[in-house]
XYZ file of C-alpha atoms in Angstrom:
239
model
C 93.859 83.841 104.154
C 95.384 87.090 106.062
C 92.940 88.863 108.057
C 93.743 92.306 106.048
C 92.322 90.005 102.916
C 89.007 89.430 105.146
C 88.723 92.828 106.217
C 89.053 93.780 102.229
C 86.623 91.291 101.305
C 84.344 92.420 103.901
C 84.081 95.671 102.908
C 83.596 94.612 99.241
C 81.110 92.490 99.863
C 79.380 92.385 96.400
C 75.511 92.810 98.903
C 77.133 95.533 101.183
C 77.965 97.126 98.059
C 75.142 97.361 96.058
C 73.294 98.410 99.128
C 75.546 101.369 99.880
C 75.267 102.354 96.142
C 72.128 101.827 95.648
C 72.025 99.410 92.411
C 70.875 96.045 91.012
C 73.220 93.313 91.417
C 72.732 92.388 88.421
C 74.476 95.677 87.031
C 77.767 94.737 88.464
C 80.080 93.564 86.218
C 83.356 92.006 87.269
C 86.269 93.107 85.396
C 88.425 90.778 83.392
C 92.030 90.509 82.385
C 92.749 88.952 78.827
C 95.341 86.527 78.677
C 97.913 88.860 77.034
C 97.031 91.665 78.422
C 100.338 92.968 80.395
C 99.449 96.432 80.886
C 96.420 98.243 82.753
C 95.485 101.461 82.998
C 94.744 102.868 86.488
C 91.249 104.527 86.919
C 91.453 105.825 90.780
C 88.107 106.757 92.480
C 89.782 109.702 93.845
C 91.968 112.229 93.886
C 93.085 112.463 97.954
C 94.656 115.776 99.007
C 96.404 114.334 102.303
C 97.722 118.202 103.503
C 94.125 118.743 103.976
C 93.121 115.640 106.190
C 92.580 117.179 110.030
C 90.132 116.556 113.116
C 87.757 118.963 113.397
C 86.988 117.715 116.749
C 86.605 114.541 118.287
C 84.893 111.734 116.061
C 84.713 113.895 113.079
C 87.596 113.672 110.176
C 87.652 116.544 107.372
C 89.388 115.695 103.788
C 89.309 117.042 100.211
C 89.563 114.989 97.444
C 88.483 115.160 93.880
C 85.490 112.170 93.029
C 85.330 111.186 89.333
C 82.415 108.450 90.211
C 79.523 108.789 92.458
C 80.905 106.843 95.217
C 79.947 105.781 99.190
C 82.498 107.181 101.651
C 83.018 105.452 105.403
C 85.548 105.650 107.959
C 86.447 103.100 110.141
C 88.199 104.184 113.020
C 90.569 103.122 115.910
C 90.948 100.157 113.581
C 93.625 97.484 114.323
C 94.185 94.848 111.821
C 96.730 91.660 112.247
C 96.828 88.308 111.379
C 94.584 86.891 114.059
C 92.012 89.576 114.350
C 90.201 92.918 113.559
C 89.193 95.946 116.044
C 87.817 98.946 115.689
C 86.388 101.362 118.522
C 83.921 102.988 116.046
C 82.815 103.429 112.333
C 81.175 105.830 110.681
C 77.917 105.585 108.334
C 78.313 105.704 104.886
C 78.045 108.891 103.142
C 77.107 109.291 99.275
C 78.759 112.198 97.461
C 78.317 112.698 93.771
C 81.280 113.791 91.581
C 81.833 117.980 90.887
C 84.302 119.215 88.726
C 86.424 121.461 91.645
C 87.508 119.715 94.940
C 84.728 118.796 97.465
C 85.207 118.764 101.214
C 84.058 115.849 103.071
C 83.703 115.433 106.877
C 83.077 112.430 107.846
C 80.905 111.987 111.349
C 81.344 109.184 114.421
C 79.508 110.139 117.361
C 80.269 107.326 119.432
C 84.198 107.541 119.530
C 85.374 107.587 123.582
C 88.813 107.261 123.350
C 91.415 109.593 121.602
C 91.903 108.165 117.879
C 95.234 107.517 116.717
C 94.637 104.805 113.259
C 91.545 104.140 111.380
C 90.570 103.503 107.692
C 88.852 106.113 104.993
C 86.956 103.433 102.372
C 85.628 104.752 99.338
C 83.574 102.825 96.942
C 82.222 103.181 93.350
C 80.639 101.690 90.593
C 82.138 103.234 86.919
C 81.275 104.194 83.426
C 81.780 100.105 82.543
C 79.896 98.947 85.964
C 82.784 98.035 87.755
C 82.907 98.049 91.113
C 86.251 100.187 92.309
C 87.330 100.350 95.339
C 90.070 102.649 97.675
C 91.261 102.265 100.985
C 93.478 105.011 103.008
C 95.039 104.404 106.183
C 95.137 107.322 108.672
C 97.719 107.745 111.011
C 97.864 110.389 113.532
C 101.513 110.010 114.576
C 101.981 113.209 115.681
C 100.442 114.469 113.270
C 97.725 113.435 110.367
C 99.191 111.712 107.462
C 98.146 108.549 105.015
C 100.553 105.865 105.713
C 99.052 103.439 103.377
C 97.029 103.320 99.833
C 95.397 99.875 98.924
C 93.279 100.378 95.205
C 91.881 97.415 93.481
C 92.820 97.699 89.386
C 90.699 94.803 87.855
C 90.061 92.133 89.600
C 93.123 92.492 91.797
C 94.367 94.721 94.865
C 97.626 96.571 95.242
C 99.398 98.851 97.275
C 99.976 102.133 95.886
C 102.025 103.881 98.573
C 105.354 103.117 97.776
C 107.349 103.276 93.911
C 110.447 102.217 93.853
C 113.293 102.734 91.330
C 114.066 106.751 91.583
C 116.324 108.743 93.378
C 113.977 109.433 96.163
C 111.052 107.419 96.851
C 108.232 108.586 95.406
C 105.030 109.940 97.757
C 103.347 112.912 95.785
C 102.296 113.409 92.231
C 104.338 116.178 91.421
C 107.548 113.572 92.722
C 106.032 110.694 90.291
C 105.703 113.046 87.160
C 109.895 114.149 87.805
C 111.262 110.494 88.075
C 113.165 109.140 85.509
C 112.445 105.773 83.210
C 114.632 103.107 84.766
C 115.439 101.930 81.689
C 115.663 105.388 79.103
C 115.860 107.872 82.039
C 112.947 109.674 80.083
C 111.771 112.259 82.121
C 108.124 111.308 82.290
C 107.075 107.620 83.182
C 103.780 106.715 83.365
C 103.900 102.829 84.168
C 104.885 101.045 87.987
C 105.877 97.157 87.696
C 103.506 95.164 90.683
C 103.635 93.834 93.074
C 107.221 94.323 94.272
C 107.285 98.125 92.631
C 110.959 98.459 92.135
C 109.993 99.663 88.436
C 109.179 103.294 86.961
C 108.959 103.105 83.222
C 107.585 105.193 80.408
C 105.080 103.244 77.850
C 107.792 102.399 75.228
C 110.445 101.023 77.503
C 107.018 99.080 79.037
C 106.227 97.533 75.806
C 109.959 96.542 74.907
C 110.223 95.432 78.536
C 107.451 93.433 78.523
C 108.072 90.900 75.721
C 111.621 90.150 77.032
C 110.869 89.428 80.380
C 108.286 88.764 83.034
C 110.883 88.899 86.149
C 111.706 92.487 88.055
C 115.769 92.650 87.697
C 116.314 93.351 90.792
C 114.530 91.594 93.131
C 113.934 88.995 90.564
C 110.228 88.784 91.414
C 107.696 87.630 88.935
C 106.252 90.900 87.489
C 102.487 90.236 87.707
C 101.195 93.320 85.717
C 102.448 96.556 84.820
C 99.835 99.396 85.867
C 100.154 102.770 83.932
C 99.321 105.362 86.101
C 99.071 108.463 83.765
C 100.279 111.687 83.999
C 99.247 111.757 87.963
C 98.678 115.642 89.166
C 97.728 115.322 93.055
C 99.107 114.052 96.130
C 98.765 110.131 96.230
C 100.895 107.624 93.549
């Protein structure tokens, strides 16, 4: 097991959870994927407006983002992950937010950071309208400047890396770039769905269902396609 996958299932530890959220265990409810079920919907936590991530001063990170579910915000940060270990110089302590209809600000406190930060990790985690626990992790880079150079979002049981879509002109890294892709397959104007894990797919929902029942390899990398994840019509900065 990679030490990223312990640091994931560390953080979702199903006790840490319920303890940040406040809930019974025993109103968790693990999601399951039928059998023939090829195509999930995405439900993000969030909507993450990186242009407005910034230091406010030393130890304390400011973001806006849009929260559909009340949810537990932490930051880890100065974090280094690899395969034989995981640092971090400091971490924050969790913060509860409940969801508004406009765009709240969060800033995020660590008083005991004493050395300049350069990496760290913004978790958020939820509990939805079915009692699943969801779960989103940003990585922060500040390289020179303040950007997210990595999206990790579990959809069911499973996590993936939302970051990077292949399969347009450009690469894909804002909403508003998602929504004017074209279909791989149709060149519609509007796709909706991203093959996982290897991503080299955009496709709108009928070329997905066609696609679907004639194959379950990508045709260009010739990976196996392990789900198809429709995204919706995504209006904000992260795919």
């Amino acid at each position: 097991m990679s030490c990223f996958r312990k640091f994931i299932q560390c953080v979702l530890n199903e006790r840490r959870v319920c303890r940040l959220l406040n809930i019974d265990p025993d109103q968790l409810h693990e999601p399951e994927r039928k059998a023939d079920q090829y195509i999930l919907a995405a439900q993000p936590i969030i909507k993450f407006h990186e242009r407005t991530l910034l230091f406010t001063q030393p130890g304390q990170l400011q973001f806006s983002m849009q929260v559909n579910f009340p949810c537990a915000v932490s930051v880890i940060f100065g974090a280094s992950i690899n395969d034989e270990n995981i640092n971090a110089s400091a971490t924050s302590i969790p913060q509860h937010f409940q969801p508004k209809p406009l765009n709240q600000l969060f800033t995020v406190n660590c008083k005991n950071v004493k050395k300049q930060i350069t990496q760290g990790y913004i978790l958020i985690t939820a509990l939805n309208n079915q009692n699943e626990v969801n779960f989103q992790m940003f990585e922060f880079q500040v390289t020179p400047e303040l950007r997210i150079s990595l999206e990790i979002a579990k959809i069911g049981a499973e996590y993936y890396e939302l970051e990077k879509v292949f399969g347009a002109k450009q690469t894909p890294k804002t909403g508003e770039e998602f929504n004017e892709a074209n279909c791989c397959i149709c060149l519609d104007e509007n796709p909706n769905i991203v093959a996982l894990p290897c991503r080299h797919l955009i496709l709108c929902k009928e070329c997905a269902e066609g696609f679907r029942t004639k194959s379950t390899e990508c045709p260009l990398c010739r990976q196996k396609i392990d789900i198809l994840v429709d995204m919706g019509q995504r209006e904000n900065d992260m795919v």
